[in-house]
Amino acid sequence: MKTQELLEAVRDGAVSVEQAMEQLKTLPYENLGYARLDHHRELRTGFPEVIFSQGKTVEQTASIFEKLYQRSGLVLATRASREQADAVIEKVPQAQFHPAARAITVGMKPEIERVGLVAVCTGGTADIPVAEEAAITAEMCGARVERIFDIGVSGLHRMISALPEIRRATAIVAVAGMEGALASVLAGQLDRPVIAVPTSVGYGANFGGLSALLTMINSCATGIAVVNIDNGFGGGYMAAQINRQSAMAENEPQ
């Protein structure tokens, strides 16, 4: 149960003070030995702790996911394998595996309840796995997401034809490998913040995404923020934060 829900339940008499104290014992974190789960993360930042599954065992991932779900009902695990996802779903049947994004989710709002709009764009089809991680992350954070794939700069007419659609978004995530020029070109055409996500897609001189990263960091276009190589989660999260702040500003009384 979330902290706010717990306090409201105490207020309404549905939960006793003693029961609430028992739940609060594990705050602000729960020590599992191999992980210390930050149950106060959502209270501080607006979104619960996210599980980075890579490097964790199947059992660790499933146990952490279950514990976070029991406390908040909203969980995102990134860089997950099929084996990890199967173990999670066995413990939390409501969970869903997104193979393209390598993400496991539970508690995502239905699309009709999401706010604003984040556009997730890719230079090419090979960038889609990282873009899907960004898109799933933004959706988990409550944003509506439009996926606009394969509009790389080697065919500018494709990107130009997509501009009216992209301009409707509050924030844009530009995911690209090779030389990574997509973010610069988009930022030069838009009055919206662009979050650039370099990918490791490319031939040898791409240096595992370093060439795309350097292009994005050295862009002469304004309004670009750059996250790390293949960090779709970071790009999607930042875009969702911008989107959420914009939605809150629109809803404030004048």
Short mmCIF file of C-alpha atoms in Angstrom, two decimals:
data_model
loop_
_atom_site.label_atom_id
_atom_site.label_comp_id
_atom_site.label_asym_id
_atom_site.label_seq_id
_atom_site.Cartn_x
_atom_site.Cartn_y
_atom_site.Cartn_z
CA MET A 1 0.00 0.00 0.00
CA LYS A 2 1.29 3.45 -0.90
CA THR A 3 2.06 5.88 1.93
CA GLN A 4 -0.80 8.20 1.02
CA GLU A 5 -3.25 5.30 0.77
CA LEU A 6 -2.07 4.00 4.14
CA LEU A 7 -2.58 7.38 5.82
CA GLU A 8 -6.02 7.74 4.26
CA ALA A 9 -6.95 4.24 5.45
CA VAL A 10 -5.91 5.15 9.02
CA ARG A 11 -7.95 8.35 8.77
CA ASP A 12 -11.00 6.43 7.55
CA GLY A 13 -10.64 3.72 10.19
CA ALA A 14 -9.98 0.94 7.65
CA VAL A 15 -6.48 0.34 9.07
CA SER A 16 -5.55 0.54 12.73
CA VAL A 17 -2.64 2.59 14.00
CA GLU A 18 -0.90 -0.64 15.01
CA GLN A 19 -1.30 -2.10 11.50
CA ALA A 20 0.02 1.11 9.96
CA MET A 21 3.03 1.08 12.30
CA GLU A 22 3.79 -2.46 11.19
CA GLN A 23 3.83 -1.40 7.53
CA LEU A 24 5.92 1.68 8.28
CA LYS A 25 8.63 -0.37 9.98
CA THR A 26 10.37 -1.08 6.68
CA LEU A 27 10.47 2.59 5.69
CA PRO A 28 12.44 4.30 4.35
CA TYR A 29 14.01 1.11 2.97
CA GLU A 30 13.79 -2.66 3.27
CA ASN A 31 17.01 -4.65 3.61
CA LEU A 32 16.95 -7.95 1.70
CA GLY A 33 20.67 -8.56 2.22
CA TYR A 34 21.52 -8.35 -1.48
CA ALA A 35 19.39 -5.21 -2.03
CA ARG A 36 18.02 -2.32 0.03
CA LEU A 37 14.66 -1.38 -1.46
CA ASP A 38 13.94 2.35 -1.36
CA HIS A 39 10.22 2.43 -0.57
CA HIS A 40 10.29 6.21 -0.13
CA ARG A 41 11.49 6.87 -3.70
CA GLU A 42 8.00 7.50 -5.04
CA LEU A 43 7.21 9.86 -2.14
CA ARG A 44 10.31 11.93 -2.93
CA THR A 45 10.42 11.82 -6.72
CA GLY A 46 6.96 10.82 -7.92
CA PHE A 47 8.00 7.38 -9.22
CA PRO A 48 9.06 4.19 -7.36
CA GLU A 49 12.53 2.69 -7.48
CA VAL A 50 13.25 1.01 -10.84
CA ILE A 51 14.91 -2.40 -11.07
CA PHE A 52 17.98 -2.66 -13.31
CA SER A 53 17.77 -6.40 -13.98
CA GLN A 54 21.05 -6.91 -15.82
CA GLY A 55 23.57 -8.57 -13.50
CA LYS A 56 20.90 -9.75 -11.06
CA THR A 57 19.96 -13.40 -10.74
CA VAL A 58 16.52 -14.61 -11.76
CA GLU A 59 15.61 -15.12 -8.09
CA GLN A 60 16.84 -11.66 -7.04
CA THR A 61 14.91 -9.91 -9.79
CA ALA A 62 11.69 -11.77 -9.02
CA SER A 63 11.96 -11.19 -5.27
CA ILE A 64 12.71 -7.46 -5.62
CA PHE A 65 9.87 -7.04 -8.11
CA GLU A 66 7.40 -8.78 -5.79
CA LYS A 67 8.44 -6.70 -2.77
CA LEU A 68 8.12 -3.42 -4.67
CA TYR A 69 4.77 -4.47 -6.09
CA GLN A 70 3.40 -5.31 -2.66
CA ARG A 71 4.31 -1.84 -1.45
CA SER A 72 3.42 0.43 -4.39
CA GLY A 73 1.63 -1.59 -7.08
CA LEU A 74 3.73 0.17 -9.72
CA VAL A 75 6.97 -1.50 -10.83
CA LEU A 76 9.32 -1.18 -13.80
CA ALA A 77 12.24 -3.54 -14.39
CA THR A 78 14.64 -2.76 -17.24
CA ARG A 79 17.21 -4.86 -19.09
CA ALA A 80 15.35 -8.03 -18.19
CA SER A 81 15.70 -11.46 -19.78
CA ARG A 82 12.87 -13.80 -20.65
CA GLU A 83 13.90 -16.06 -17.77
CA GLN A 84 13.72 -13.17 -15.31
CA ALA A 85 10.34 -12.14 -16.71
CA ASP A 86 8.94 -15.68 -16.35
CA ALA A 87 10.05 -15.78 -12.71
CA VAL A 88 8.50 -12.38 -12.03
CA ILE A 89 5.18 -13.32 -13.66
CA GLU A 90 5.06 -16.48 -11.55
CA LYS A 91 5.16 -14.29 -8.42
CA VAL A 92 3.15 -11.36 -9.84
CA PRO A 93 0.76 -12.72 -12.50
CA GLN A 94 -0.40 -9.19 -13.42
CA ALA A 95 3.12 -8.31 -14.63
CA GLN A 96 3.80 -7.99 -18.35
CA PHE A 97 7.01 -8.59 -20.32
CA HIS A 98 7.86 -6.29 -23.23
CA PRO A 99 10.44 -8.24 -25.29
CA ALA A 100 11.51 -5.40 -27.59
CA ALA A 101 12.23 -3.11 -24.64
CA ARG A 102 13.46 -5.95 -22.39
CA ALA A 103 11.23 -4.48 -19.69
CA ILE A 104 8.82 -5.94 -17.15
CA THR A 105 5.96 -3.75 -15.95
CA VAL A 106 2.97 -3.78 -13.67
CA GLY A 107 0.57 -1.03 -12.70
CA MET A 108 0.77 1.03 -15.92
CA LYS A 109 -2.16 3.43 -16.32
CA PRO A 110 -4.48 2.76 -19.26
CA GLU A 111 -3.83 5.08 -22.19
CA ILE A 112 -7.00 7.07 -21.58
CA GLU A 113 -5.64 8.16 -18.17
CA ARG A 114 -2.20 9.26 -19.40
CA VAL A 115 -1.42 12.95 -19.87
CA GLY A 116 0.41 15.16 -22.37
CA LEU A 117 2.43 13.65 -25.18
CA VAL A 118 6.00 12.40 -25.54
CA ALA A 119 7.29 11.62 -29.04
CA VAL A 120 9.88 8.84 -29.21
CA CYS A 121 11.75 8.99 -32.52
CA THR A 122 14.47 6.76 -33.96
CA GLY A 123 17.02 7.23 -36.67
CA GLY A 124 16.61 3.66 -37.85
CA THR A 125 14.83 0.39 -37.18
CA ALA A 126 17.88 -0.99 -35.36
CA ASP A 127 17.43 1.70 -32.70
CA ILE A 128 13.93 0.49 -31.78
CA PRO A 129 14.93 -1.66 -28.75
CA VAL A 130 16.41 1.38 -26.97
CA ALA A 131 13.49 3.52 -28.12
CA GLU A 132 11.00 1.01 -26.77
CA GLU A 133 12.70 1.15 -23.38
CA ALA A 134 12.26 4.94 -23.49
CA ALA A 135 8.62 4.66 -24.58
CA ILE A 136 7.68 2.07 -21.94
CA THR A 137 9.40 4.17 -19.25
CA ALA A 138 7.50 7.32 -20.25
CA GLU A 139 4.23 5.40 -20.31
CA MET A 140 4.92 3.97 -16.87
CA CYS A 141 5.45 7.54 -15.65
CA GLY A 142 1.97 8.45 -16.87
CA ALA A 143 2.71 10.04 -20.26
CA ARG A 144 0.98 9.40 -23.54
CA VAL A 145 3.58 8.28 -26.08
CA GLU A 146 3.74 8.48 -29.85
CA ARG A 147 6.30 6.20 -31.51
CA ILE A 148 7.80 7.64 -34.72
CA PHE A 149 10.44 5.26 -36.02
CA ASP A 150 12.98 5.23 -38.87
CA ILE A 151 13.21 8.95 -39.70
CA GLY A 152 17.00 9.18 -39.87
CA VAL A 153 18.89 11.99 -41.56
CA SER A 154 19.92 9.91 -44.57
CA GLY A 155 16.36 10.45 -45.80
CA LEU A 156 15.40 13.90 -44.54
CA HIS A 157 12.07 13.82 -46.36
CA ARG A 158 10.93 11.12 -43.93
CA MET A 159 11.66 13.32 -40.92
CA ILE A 160 10.16 16.44 -42.51
CA SER A 161 6.92 14.63 -43.27
CA ALA A 162 6.71 13.55 -39.61
CA LEU A 163 7.30 17.05 -38.17
CA PRO A 164 3.60 18.01 -37.80
CA GLU A 165 3.07 14.89 -35.70
CA ILE A 166 6.24 15.48 -33.64
CA ARG A 167 5.34 19.12 -32.98
CA ARG A 168 2.28 18.04 -30.99
CA ALA A 169 4.54 16.56 -28.31
CA THR A 170 5.64 18.29 -25.11
CA ALA A 171 9.04 16.58 -25.21
CA ILE A 172 10.88 14.55 -27.84
CA VAL A 173 13.20 11.60 -27.33
CA ALA A 174 15.62 11.23 -30.26
CA VAL A 175 17.22 7.77 -30.35
CA ALA A 176 19.98 7.26 -32.90
CA GLY A 177 23.23 5.38 -33.50
CA MET A 178 25.76 5.66 -36.35
CA GLU A 179 26.73 9.38 -36.35
CA GLY A 180 23.79 10.36 -34.10
CA ALA A 181 22.71 13.44 -36.05
CA LEU A 182 18.95 12.98 -35.59
CA ALA A 183 18.78 14.97 -32.33
CA SER A 184 20.51 18.01 -33.86
CA VAL A 185 18.26 18.07 -36.90
CA LEU A 186 15.10 17.70 -34.81
CA ALA A 187 16.16 20.38 -32.32
CA GLY A 188 16.80 22.75 -35.21
CA GLN A 189 13.19 22.37 -36.33
CA LEU A 190 11.31 22.36 -33.02
CA ASP A 191 10.52 24.62 -30.06
CA ARG A 192 10.33 21.61 -27.72
CA PRO A 193 13.07 20.06 -25.56
CA VAL A 194 14.86 17.15 -27.24
CA ILE A 195 16.36 14.36 -25.14
CA ALA A 196 19.07 12.70 -27.19
CA VAL A 197 19.76 9.00 -26.64
CA PRO A 198 22.85 7.68 -28.47
CA THR A 199 22.80 3.97 -29.28
CA SER A 200 25.59 1.48 -29.85
CA VAL A 201 24.21 0.72 -33.32
CA GLY A 202 26.88 1.20 -35.98
CA TYR A 203 30.04 -0.11 -37.61
CA GLY A 204 33.47 -0.24 -35.98
CA ALA A 205 34.24 3.47 -36.02
CA ASN A 206 31.03 4.01 -34.11
CA PHE A 207 33.03 2.77 -31.09
CA GLY A 208 30.01 1.19 -29.43
CA GLY A 209 27.96 4.39 -29.54
CA LEU A 210 30.74 6.83 -28.61
CA SER A 211 30.58 8.61 -31.98
CA ALA A 212 26.83 9.19 -31.60
CA LEU A 213 27.31 10.37 -28.02
CA LEU A 214 29.98 12.90 -29.02
CA THR A 215 27.87 14.19 -31.91
CA MET A 216 24.93 14.78 -29.59
CA ILE A 217 27.03 16.43 -26.88
CA ASN A 218 28.71 18.70 -29.45
CA SER A 219 25.48 19.68 -31.21
CA CYS A 220 25.21 23.32 -32.31
CA ALA A 221 21.41 23.10 -31.99
CA THR A 222 19.90 24.44 -28.78
CA GLY A 223 17.43 22.69 -26.49
CA ILE A 224 19.16 19.28 -26.40
CA ALA A 225 19.86 17.20 -23.30
CA VAL A 226 21.95 14.04 -23.72
CA VAL A 227 21.83 10.81 -21.73
CA ASN A 228 24.24 7.90 -21.78
CA ILE A 229 24.69 5.35 -24.56
CA ASP A 230 21.69 2.98 -24.92
CA ASN A 231 20.03 4.62 -21.90
CA GLY A 232 16.46 4.52 -23.14
CA PHE A 233 15.24 4.52 -19.55
CA GLY A 234 17.02 7.80 -18.79
CA GLY A 235 15.68 9.47 -21.92
CA GLY A 236 12.11 8.30 -21.35
CA TYR A 237 12.17 9.29 -17.69
CA MET A 238 13.45 12.81 -18.39
CA ALA A 239 10.87 13.33 -21.14
CA ALA A 240 8.11 12.14 -18.81
CA GLN A 241 9.24 14.57 -16.09
CA ILE A 242 9.09 17.48 -18.54
CA ASN A 243 5.72 16.27 -19.78
CA ARG A 244 4.34 15.96 -16.23
CA GLN A 245 5.49 19.46 -15.25
CA SER A 246 3.91 20.88 -18.40
CA ALA A 247 0.62 19.10 -17.67
CA MET A 248 0.65 20.39 -14.07
CA ALA A 249 1.28 23.96 -15.28
CA GLU A 250 -1.63 23.74 -17.71
CA ASN A 251 -3.95 22.57 -14.93
CA GLU A 252 -2.98 25.30 -12.46
CA PRO A 253 -5.68 27.93 -11.91
CA GLN A 254 -4.97 31.22 -13.64
#
